[in-house]
XYZ file of C-alpha atoms in Angstrom:
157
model
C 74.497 -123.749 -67.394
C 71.589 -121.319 -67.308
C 71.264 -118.012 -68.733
C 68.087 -115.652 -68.814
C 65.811 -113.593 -70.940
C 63.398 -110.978 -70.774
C 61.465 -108.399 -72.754
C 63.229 -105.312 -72.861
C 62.278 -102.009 -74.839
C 60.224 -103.992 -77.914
C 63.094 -106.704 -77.988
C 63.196 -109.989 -76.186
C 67.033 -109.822 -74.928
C 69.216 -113.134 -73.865
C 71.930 -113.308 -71.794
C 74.704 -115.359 -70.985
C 76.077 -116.263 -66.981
C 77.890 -113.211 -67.013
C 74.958 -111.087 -68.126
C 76.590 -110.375 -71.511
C 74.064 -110.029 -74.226
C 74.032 -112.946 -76.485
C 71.703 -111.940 -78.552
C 68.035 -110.686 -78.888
C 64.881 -111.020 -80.722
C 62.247 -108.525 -82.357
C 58.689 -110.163 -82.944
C 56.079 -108.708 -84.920
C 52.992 -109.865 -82.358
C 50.683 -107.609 -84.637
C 51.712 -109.619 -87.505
C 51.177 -113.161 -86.063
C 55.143 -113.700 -85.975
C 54.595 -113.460 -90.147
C 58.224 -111.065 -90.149
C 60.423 -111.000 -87.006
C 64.449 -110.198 -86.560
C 67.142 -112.323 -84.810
C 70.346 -109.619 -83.950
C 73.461 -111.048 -82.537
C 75.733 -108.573 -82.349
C 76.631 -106.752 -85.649
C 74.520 -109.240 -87.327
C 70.739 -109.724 -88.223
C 68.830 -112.366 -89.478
C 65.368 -112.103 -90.857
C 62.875 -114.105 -89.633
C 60.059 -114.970 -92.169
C 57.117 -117.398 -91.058
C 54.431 -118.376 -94.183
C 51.974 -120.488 -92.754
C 53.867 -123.760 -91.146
C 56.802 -122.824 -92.916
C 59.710 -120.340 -91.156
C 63.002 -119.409 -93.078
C 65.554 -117.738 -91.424
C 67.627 -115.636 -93.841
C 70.828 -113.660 -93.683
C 71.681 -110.638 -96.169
C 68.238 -112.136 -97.707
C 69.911 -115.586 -98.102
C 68.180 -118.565 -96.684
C 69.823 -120.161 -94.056
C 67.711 -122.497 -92.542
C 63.971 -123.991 -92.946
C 61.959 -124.503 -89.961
C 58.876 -126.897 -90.314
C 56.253 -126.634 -87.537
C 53.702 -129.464 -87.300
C 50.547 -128.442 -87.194
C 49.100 -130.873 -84.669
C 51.567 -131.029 -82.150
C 53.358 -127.922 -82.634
C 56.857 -129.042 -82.258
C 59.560 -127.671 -85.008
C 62.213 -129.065 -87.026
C 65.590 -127.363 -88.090
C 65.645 -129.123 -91.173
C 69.729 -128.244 -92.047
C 70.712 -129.077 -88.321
C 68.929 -132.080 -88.159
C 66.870 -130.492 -84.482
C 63.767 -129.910 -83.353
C 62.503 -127.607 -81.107
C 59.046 -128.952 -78.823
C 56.921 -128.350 -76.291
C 57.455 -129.936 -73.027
C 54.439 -131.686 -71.289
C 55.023 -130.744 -67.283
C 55.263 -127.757 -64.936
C 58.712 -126.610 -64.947
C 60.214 -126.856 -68.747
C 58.009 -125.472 -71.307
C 59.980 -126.083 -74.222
C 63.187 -127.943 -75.209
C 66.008 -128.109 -77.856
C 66.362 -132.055 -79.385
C 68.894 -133.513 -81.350
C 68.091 -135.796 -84.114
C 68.434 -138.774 -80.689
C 66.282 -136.979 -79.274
C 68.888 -136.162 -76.862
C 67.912 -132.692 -74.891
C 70.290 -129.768 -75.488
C 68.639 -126.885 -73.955
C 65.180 -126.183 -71.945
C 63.136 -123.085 -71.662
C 60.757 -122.391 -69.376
C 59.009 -118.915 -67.865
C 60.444 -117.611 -64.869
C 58.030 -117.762 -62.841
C 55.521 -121.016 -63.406
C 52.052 -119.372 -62.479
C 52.650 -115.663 -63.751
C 54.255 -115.027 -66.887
C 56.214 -111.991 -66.564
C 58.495 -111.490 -69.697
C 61.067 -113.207 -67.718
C 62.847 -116.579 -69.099
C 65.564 -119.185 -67.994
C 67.643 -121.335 -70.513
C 69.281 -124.031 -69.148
C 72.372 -125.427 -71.605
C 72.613 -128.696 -71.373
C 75.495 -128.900 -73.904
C 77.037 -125.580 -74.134
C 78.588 -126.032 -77.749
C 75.336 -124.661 -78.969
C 75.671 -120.889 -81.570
C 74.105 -118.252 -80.416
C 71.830 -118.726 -83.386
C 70.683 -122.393 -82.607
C 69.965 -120.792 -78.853
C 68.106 -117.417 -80.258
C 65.911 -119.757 -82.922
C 64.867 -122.174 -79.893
C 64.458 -119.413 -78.116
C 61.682 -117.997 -80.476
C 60.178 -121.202 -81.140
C 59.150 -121.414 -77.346
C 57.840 -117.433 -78.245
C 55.933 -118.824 -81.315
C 54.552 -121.623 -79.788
C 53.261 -119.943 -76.697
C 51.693 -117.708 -78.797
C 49.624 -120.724 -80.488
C 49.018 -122.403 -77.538
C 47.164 -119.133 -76.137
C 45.585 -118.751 -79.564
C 43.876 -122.171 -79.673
C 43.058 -121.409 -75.812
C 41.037 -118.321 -77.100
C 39.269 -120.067 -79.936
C 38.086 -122.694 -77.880
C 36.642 -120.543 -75.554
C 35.213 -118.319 -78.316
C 33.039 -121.414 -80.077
């Protein structure tokens, strides 16, 4: 199944097949992703990055711990047991793994060449929460964001 998002009013908004909101995402860009917000529906999630390290709390409790590799960028759920990487190829930028490595959902921009604040998710098991599709969903932000940050310092030295 595939469902979209795209950057709406400060928020990056997902939706599902019937264009019901699932969820969306504030990111602090200003802030190098340091403090950003997950809301899905009546409830919000912080989203707290300190250096590799990203919590993602509730009501200020910790819900899960997401460990990003510094060399190849890819991200592990630690509590789910998932990681979250970057896809070498033209059409999916970034995919959902299970601990198999077994793909559960792919992200990619809408449009390969142009990047217009417009995504696709395609489900490939649709048992996924809204919050395991939202998190994935800013890991592909986050590590887009690197990836045009290292671009930039290589061209700048």
């Amino acid at each position: 199944m595939e469902i979209k998002a795209n950057f709406e009013k400060g928020y990056f908004n997902i939706y599902d097949s019937q264009s019901k909101i699932i969820g969306k995402i504030k990111i602090d860009l200003k802030g190098n992703f340091k403090e950003s917000e997950i809301i899905i529906g009546n409830e919000k999630y912080q989203v707290i990055r300190d250096e590799w390290d990203t919590t993602i709390l509730r009501n200020n409790e910790p819900l899960y711990c997401l460990k990003t590799n510094s060399f190849s960028g890819n991200t592990e759920i630690i509590e789910l047991n998932k990681k979250i990487k970057g896809v070498w190829g033209l059409k999916w930028g970034t995919q959902l793994v299970d601990e198999n490595g077994k793909t559960l959902l792919k992200i990619r921009n809408e449009k390969q060449l142009i990047h217009n604040g417009n995504y696709i998710l395609k489900l490939e098991k649709e048992e996924l929460t809204s919050l395991e599709i939202l998190i994935s969903f800013y890991g592909h932000l986050y590590g887009t964001f690197l990836k045009q940050k290292s671009v930039l310092l290589g061209i700048i030295h």
